[in-house]
PDB file of C-alpha atoms in Angstrom:
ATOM      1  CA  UNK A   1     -12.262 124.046  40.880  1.00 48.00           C
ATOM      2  CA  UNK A   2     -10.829 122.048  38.038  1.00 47.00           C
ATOM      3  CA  UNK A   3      -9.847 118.486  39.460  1.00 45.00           C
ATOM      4  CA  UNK A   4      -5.545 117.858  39.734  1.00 46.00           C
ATOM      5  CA  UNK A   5      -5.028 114.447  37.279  1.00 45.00           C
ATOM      6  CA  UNK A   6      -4.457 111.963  40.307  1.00 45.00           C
ATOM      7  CA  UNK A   7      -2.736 108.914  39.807  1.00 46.00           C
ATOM      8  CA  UNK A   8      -4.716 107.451  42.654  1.00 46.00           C
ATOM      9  CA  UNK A   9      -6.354 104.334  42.324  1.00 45.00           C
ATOM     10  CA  UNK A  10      -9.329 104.305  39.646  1.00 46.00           C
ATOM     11  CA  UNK A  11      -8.510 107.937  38.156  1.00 46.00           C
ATOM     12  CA  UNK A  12      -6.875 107.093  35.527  1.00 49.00           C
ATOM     13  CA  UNK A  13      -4.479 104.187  33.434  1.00 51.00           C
ATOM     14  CA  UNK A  14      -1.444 105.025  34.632  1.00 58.00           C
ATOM     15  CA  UNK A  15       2.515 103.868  34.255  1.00 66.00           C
ATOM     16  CA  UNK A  16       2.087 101.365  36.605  1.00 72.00           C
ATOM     17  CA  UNK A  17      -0.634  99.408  35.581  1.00 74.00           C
ATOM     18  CA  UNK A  18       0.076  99.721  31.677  1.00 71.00           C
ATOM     19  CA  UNK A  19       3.708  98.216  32.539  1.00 71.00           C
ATOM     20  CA  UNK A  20       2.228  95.231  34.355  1.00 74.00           C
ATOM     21  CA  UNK A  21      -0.029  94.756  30.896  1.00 76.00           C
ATOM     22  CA  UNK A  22       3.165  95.133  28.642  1.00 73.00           C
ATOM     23  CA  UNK A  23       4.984  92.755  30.843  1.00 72.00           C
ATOM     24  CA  UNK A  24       2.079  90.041  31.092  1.00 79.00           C
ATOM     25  CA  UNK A  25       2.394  90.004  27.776  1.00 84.00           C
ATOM     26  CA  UNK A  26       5.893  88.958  27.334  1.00 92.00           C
ATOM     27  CA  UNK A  27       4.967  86.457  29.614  1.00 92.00           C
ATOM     28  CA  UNK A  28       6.104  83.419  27.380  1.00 95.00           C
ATOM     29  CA  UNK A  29       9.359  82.960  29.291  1.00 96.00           C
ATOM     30  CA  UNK A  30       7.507  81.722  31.908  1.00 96.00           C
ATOM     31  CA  UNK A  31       6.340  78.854  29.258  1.00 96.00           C
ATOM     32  CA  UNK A  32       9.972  77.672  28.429  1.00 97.00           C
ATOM     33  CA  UNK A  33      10.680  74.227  29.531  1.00 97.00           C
ATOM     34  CA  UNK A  34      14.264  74.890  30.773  1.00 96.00           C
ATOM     35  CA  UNK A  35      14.824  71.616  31.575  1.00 95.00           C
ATOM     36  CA  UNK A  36      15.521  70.863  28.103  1.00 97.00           C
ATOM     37  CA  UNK A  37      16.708  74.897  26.772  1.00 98.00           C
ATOM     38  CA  UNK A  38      19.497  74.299  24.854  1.00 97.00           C
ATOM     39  CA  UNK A  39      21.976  77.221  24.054  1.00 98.00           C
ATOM     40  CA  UNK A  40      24.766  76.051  21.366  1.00 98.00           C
ATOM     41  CA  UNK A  41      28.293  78.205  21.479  1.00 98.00           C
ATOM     42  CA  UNK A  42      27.726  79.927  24.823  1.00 98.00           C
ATOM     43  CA  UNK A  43      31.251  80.989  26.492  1.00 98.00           C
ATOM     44  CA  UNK A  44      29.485  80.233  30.200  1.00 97.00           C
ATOM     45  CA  UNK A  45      27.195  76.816  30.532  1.00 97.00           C
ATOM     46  CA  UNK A  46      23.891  77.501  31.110  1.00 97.00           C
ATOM     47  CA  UNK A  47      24.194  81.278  30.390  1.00 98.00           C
ATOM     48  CA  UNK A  48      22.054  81.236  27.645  1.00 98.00           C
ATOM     49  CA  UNK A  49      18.800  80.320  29.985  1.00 97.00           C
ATOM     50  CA  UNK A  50      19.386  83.262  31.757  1.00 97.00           C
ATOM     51  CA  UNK A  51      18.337  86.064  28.837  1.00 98.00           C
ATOM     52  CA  UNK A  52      14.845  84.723  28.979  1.00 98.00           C
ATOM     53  CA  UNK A  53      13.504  87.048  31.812  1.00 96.00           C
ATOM     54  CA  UNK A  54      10.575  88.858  33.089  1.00 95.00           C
ATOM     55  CA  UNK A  55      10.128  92.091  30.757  1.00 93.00           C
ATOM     56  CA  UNK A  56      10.319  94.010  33.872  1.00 94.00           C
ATOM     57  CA  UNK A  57      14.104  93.203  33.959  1.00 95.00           C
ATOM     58  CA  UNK A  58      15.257  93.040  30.930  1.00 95.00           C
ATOM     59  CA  UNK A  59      17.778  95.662  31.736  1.00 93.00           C
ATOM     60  CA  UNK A  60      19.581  94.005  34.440  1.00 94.00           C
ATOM     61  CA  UNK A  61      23.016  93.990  32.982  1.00 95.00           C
ATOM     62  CA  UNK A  62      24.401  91.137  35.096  1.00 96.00           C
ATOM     63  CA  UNK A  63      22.702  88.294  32.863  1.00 96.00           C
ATOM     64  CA  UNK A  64      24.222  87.558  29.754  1.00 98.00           C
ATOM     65  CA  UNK A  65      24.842  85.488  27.264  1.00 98.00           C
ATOM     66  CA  UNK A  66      28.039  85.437  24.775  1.00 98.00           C
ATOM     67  CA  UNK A  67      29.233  83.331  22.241  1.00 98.00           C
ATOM     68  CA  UNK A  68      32.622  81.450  22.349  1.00 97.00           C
ATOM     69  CA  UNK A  69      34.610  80.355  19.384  1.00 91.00           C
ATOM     70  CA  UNK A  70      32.788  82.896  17.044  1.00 97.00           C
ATOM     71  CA  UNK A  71      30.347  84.866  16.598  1.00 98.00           C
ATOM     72  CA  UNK A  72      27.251  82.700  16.155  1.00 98.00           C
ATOM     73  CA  UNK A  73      24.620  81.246  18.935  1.00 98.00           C
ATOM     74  CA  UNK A  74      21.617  79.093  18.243  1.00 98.00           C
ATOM     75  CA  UNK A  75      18.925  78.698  21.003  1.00 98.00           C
ATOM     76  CA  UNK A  76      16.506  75.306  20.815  1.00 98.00           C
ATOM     77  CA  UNK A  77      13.789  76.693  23.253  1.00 98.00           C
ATOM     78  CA  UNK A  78      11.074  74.134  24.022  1.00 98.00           C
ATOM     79  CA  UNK A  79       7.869  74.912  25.129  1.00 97.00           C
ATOM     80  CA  UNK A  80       5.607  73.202  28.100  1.00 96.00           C
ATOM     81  CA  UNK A  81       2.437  73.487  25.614  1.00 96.00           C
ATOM     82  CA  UNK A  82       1.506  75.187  22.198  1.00 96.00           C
ATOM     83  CA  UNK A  83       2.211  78.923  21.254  1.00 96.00           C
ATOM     84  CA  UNK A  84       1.067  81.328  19.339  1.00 96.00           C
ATOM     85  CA  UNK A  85       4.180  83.931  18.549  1.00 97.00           C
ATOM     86  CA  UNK A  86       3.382  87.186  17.871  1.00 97.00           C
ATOM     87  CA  UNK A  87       6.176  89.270  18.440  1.00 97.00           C
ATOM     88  CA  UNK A  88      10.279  89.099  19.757  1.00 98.00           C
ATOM     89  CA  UNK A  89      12.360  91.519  21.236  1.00 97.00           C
ATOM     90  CA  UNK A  90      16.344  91.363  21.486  1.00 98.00           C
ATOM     91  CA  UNK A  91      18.500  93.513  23.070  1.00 98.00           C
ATOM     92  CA  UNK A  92      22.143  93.605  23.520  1.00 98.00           C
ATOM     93  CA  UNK A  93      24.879  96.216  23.762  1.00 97.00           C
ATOM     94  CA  UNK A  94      25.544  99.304  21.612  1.00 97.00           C
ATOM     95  CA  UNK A  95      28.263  98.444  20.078  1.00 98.00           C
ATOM     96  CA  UNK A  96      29.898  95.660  17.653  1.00 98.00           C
ATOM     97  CA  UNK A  97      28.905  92.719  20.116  1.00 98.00           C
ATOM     98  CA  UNK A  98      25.051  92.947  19.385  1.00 98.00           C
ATOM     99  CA  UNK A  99      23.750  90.828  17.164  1.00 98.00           C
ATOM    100  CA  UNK A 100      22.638  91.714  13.464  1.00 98.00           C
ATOM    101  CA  UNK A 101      20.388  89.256  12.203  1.00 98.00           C
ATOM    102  CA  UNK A 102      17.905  86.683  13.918  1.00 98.00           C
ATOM    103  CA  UNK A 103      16.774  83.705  12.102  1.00 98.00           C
ATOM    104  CA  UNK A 104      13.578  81.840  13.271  1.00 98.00           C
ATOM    105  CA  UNK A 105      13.129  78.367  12.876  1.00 98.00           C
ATOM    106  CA  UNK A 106       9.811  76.651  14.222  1.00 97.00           C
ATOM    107  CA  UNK A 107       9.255  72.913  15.748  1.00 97.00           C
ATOM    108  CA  UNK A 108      12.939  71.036  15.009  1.00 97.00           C
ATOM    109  CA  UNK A 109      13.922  69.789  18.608  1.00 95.00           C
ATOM    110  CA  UNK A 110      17.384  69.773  18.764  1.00 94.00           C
ATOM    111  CA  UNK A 111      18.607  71.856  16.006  1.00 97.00           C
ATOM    112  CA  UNK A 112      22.488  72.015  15.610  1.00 98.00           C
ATOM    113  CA  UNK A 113      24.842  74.495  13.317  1.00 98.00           C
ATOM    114  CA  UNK A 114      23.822  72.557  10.612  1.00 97.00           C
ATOM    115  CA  UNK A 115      20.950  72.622  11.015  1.00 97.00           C
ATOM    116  CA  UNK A 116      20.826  76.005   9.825  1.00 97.00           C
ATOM    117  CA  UNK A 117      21.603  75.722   6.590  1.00 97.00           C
ATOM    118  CA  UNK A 118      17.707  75.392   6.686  1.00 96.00           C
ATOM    119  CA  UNK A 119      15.461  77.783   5.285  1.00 97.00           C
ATOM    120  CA  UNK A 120      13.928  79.598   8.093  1.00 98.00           C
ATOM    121  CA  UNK A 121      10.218  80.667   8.976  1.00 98.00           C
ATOM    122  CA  UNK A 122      11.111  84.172   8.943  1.00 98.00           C
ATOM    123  CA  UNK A 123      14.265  86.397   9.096  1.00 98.00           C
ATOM    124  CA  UNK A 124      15.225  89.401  10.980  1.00 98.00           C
ATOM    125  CA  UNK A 125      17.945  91.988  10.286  1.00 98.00           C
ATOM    126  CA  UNK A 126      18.198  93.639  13.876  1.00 98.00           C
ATOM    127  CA  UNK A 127      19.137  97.118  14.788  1.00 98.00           C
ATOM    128  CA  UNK A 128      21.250  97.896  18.357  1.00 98.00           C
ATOM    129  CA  UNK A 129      19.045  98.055  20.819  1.00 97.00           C
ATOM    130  CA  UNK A 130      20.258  98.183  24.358  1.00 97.00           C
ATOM    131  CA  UNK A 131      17.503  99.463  26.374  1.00 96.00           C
ATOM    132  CA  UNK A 132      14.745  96.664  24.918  1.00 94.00           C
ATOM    133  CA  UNK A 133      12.545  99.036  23.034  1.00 93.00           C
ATOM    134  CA  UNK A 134      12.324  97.094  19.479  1.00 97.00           C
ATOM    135  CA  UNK A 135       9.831  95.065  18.679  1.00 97.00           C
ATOM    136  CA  UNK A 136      10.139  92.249  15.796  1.00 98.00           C
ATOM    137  CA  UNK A 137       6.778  91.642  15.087  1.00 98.00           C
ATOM    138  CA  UNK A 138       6.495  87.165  13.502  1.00 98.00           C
ATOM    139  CA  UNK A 139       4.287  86.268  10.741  1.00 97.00           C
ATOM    140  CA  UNK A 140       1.937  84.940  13.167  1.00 95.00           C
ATOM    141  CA  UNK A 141       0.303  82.389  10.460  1.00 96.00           C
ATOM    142  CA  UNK A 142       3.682  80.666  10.472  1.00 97.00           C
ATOM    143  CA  UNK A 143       4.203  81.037  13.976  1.00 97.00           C
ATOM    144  CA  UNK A 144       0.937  80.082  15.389  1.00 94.00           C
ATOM    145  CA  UNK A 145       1.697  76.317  16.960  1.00 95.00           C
ATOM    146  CA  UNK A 146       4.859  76.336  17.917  1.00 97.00           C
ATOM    147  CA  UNK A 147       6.030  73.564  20.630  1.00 97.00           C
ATOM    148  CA  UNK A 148       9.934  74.193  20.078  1.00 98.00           C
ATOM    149  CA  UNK A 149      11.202  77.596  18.654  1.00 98.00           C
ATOM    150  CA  UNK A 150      14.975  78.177  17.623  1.00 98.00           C
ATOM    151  CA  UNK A 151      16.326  81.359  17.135  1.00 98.00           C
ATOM    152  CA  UNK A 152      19.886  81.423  15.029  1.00 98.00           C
ATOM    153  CA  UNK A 153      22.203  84.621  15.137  1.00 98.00           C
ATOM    154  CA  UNK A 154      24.521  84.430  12.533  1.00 98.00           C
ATOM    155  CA  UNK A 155      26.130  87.470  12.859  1.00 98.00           C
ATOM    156  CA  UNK A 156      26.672  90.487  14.728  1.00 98.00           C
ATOM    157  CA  UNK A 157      27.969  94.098  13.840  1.00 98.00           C
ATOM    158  CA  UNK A 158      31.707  93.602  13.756  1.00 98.00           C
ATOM    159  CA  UNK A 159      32.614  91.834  17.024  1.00 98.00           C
ATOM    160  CA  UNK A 160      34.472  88.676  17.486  1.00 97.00           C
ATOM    161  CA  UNK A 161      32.018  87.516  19.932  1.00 98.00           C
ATOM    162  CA  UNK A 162      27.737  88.463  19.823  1.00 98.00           C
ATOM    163  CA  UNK A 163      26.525  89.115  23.628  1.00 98.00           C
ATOM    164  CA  UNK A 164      22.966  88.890  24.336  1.00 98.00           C
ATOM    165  CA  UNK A 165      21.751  90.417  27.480  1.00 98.00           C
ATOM    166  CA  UNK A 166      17.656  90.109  27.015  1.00 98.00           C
ATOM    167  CA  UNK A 167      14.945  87.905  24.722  1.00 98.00           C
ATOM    168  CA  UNK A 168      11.355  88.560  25.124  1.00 97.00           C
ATOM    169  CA  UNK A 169       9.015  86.157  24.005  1.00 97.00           C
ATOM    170  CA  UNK A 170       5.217  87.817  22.866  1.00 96.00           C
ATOM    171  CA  UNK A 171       2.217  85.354  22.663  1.00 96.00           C
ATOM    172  CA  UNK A 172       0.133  82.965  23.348  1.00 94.00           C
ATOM    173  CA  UNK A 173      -0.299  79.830  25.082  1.00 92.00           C
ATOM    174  CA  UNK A 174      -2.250  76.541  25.000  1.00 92.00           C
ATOM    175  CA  UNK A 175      -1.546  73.821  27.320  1.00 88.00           C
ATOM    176  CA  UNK A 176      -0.283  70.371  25.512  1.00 77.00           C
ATOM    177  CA  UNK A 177      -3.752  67.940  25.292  1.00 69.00           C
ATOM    178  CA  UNK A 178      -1.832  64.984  25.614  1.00 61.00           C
ATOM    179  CA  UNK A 179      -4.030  61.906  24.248  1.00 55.00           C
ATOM    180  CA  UNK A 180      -3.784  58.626  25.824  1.00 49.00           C
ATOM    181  CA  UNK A 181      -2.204  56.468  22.526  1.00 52.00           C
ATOM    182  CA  UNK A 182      -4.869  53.656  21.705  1.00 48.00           C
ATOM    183  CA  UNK A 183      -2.941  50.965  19.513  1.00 51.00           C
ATOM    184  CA  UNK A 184      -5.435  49.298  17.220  1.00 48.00           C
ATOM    185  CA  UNK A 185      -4.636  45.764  15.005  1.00 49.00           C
ATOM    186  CA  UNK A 186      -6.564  46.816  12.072  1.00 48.00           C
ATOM    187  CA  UNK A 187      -4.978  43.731  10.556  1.00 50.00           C
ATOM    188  CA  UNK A 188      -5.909  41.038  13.248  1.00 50.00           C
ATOM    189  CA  UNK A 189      -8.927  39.383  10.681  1.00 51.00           C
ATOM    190  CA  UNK A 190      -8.674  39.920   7.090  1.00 54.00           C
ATOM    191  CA  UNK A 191     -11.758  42.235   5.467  1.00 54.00           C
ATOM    192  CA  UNK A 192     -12.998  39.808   2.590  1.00 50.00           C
ATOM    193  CA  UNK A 193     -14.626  43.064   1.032  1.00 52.00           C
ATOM    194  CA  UNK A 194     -11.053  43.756   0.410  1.00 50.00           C
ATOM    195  CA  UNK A 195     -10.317  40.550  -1.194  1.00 49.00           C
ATOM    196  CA  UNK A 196     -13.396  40.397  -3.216  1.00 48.00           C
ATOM    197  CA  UNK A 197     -12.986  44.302  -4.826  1.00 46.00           C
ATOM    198  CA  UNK A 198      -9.297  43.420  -5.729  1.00 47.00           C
ATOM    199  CA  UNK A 199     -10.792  40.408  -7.775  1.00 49.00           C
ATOM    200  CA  UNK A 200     -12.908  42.884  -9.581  1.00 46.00           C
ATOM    201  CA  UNK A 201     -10.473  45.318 -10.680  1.00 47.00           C
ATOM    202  CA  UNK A 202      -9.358  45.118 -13.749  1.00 48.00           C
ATOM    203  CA  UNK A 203      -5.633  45.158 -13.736  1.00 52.00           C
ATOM    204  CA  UNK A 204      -3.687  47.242 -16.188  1.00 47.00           C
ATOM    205  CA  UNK A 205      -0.394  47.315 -16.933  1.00 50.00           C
ATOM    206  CA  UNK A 206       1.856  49.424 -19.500  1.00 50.00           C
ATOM    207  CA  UNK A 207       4.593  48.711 -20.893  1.00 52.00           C
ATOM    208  CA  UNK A 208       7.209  51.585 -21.207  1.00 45.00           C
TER     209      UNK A 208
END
């Protein structure tokens, strides 16, 4: 008798187990130092923490963030060690509110709206995507030791307002090596090899 496919344990890779992969890997949320998140032009304090999520609920509809006097947000996300970015997802609501374009900016802590006029790493124009499907895949040679992202949404697809509902994070992480700072007084004695080779060389000056 031909065997049934089983999605017992061991038979086969199955929905389960290839979700918990996809969602380990937009695990970087977890690496976000929220202490110090910063989300400019949110309507609600501290809403803008709450889009970074596991993958796993992304679609939870109760977290949000929206913009306030316009239609721009910029996020200053630091992280608790180094990353490697490899890929971002964004997903919003189908309509005018979602945002249209995502602009990447890597290591300037506390970036402000002007700020922006900055050239970015790398730009996005974004579709609607309100189930989290899309994947925005970084140029990962630009991206690939980043302590403090910032992500800048300019505009959005007609709305007064941009609402954000989910951002997932792809990469990797390194923990911070932080080195204990050794102070040295180069200058405490004068080198007299110094002394002696500027005695040697000739000195030549022009005259413009």
């Amino acid at each position: 008798a031909a065997m049934a496919h089983g999605h017992g344990p061991g038979r086969c890779r199955c929905c389960g187990e290839e979700a918990a992969e996809r969602g380990a890997a937009w695990g970087l949320y977890l690496r976000i130092d929220r202490q110090r998140l910063q989300c400019l032009n949110e309507r609600r304090e501290g809403s803008g923490a709450t889009v970074f999520r596991p993958w796993e609920e992304r679609r939870d509809r109760s977290q949000f963030v929206e913009s306030d006097d316009d239609e721009e947000l910029l996020f200053n996300i630091p992280f608790t060690g180094s990353v490697k970015l490899k890929g971002v997802i964004v997903m919003g609501e189908d309509d005018g509110t979602h945002p249209a374009e995502m602009r990447l900016f890597r290591n300037i802590p506390h970036m402000s709206f002007d700020d922006t006029a900055k050239e970015a790493e790398q730009t996005f124009s974004l579709s609607r995507d309100p189930l989290g499907e899309l994947e925005y895949p970084t140029k990962i040679a630009r991206f690939s030791n980043v302590y403090h992202l910032s992500m800048h949404f300019p505009k959005n697809f007609g709305a007064e307002t941009t609402k954000i509902f989910y951002i997932g994070l792809k990469g990797e992480w390194t923990e911070a090596h932080r080195h204990e700072v050794t102070i040295c007084n180069y200058e405490a004695s004068a080198n007299p090899a110094d002394h002696r080779l500027e005695q040697i060389t000739p000195q030549t000056h022009f005259i413009s």
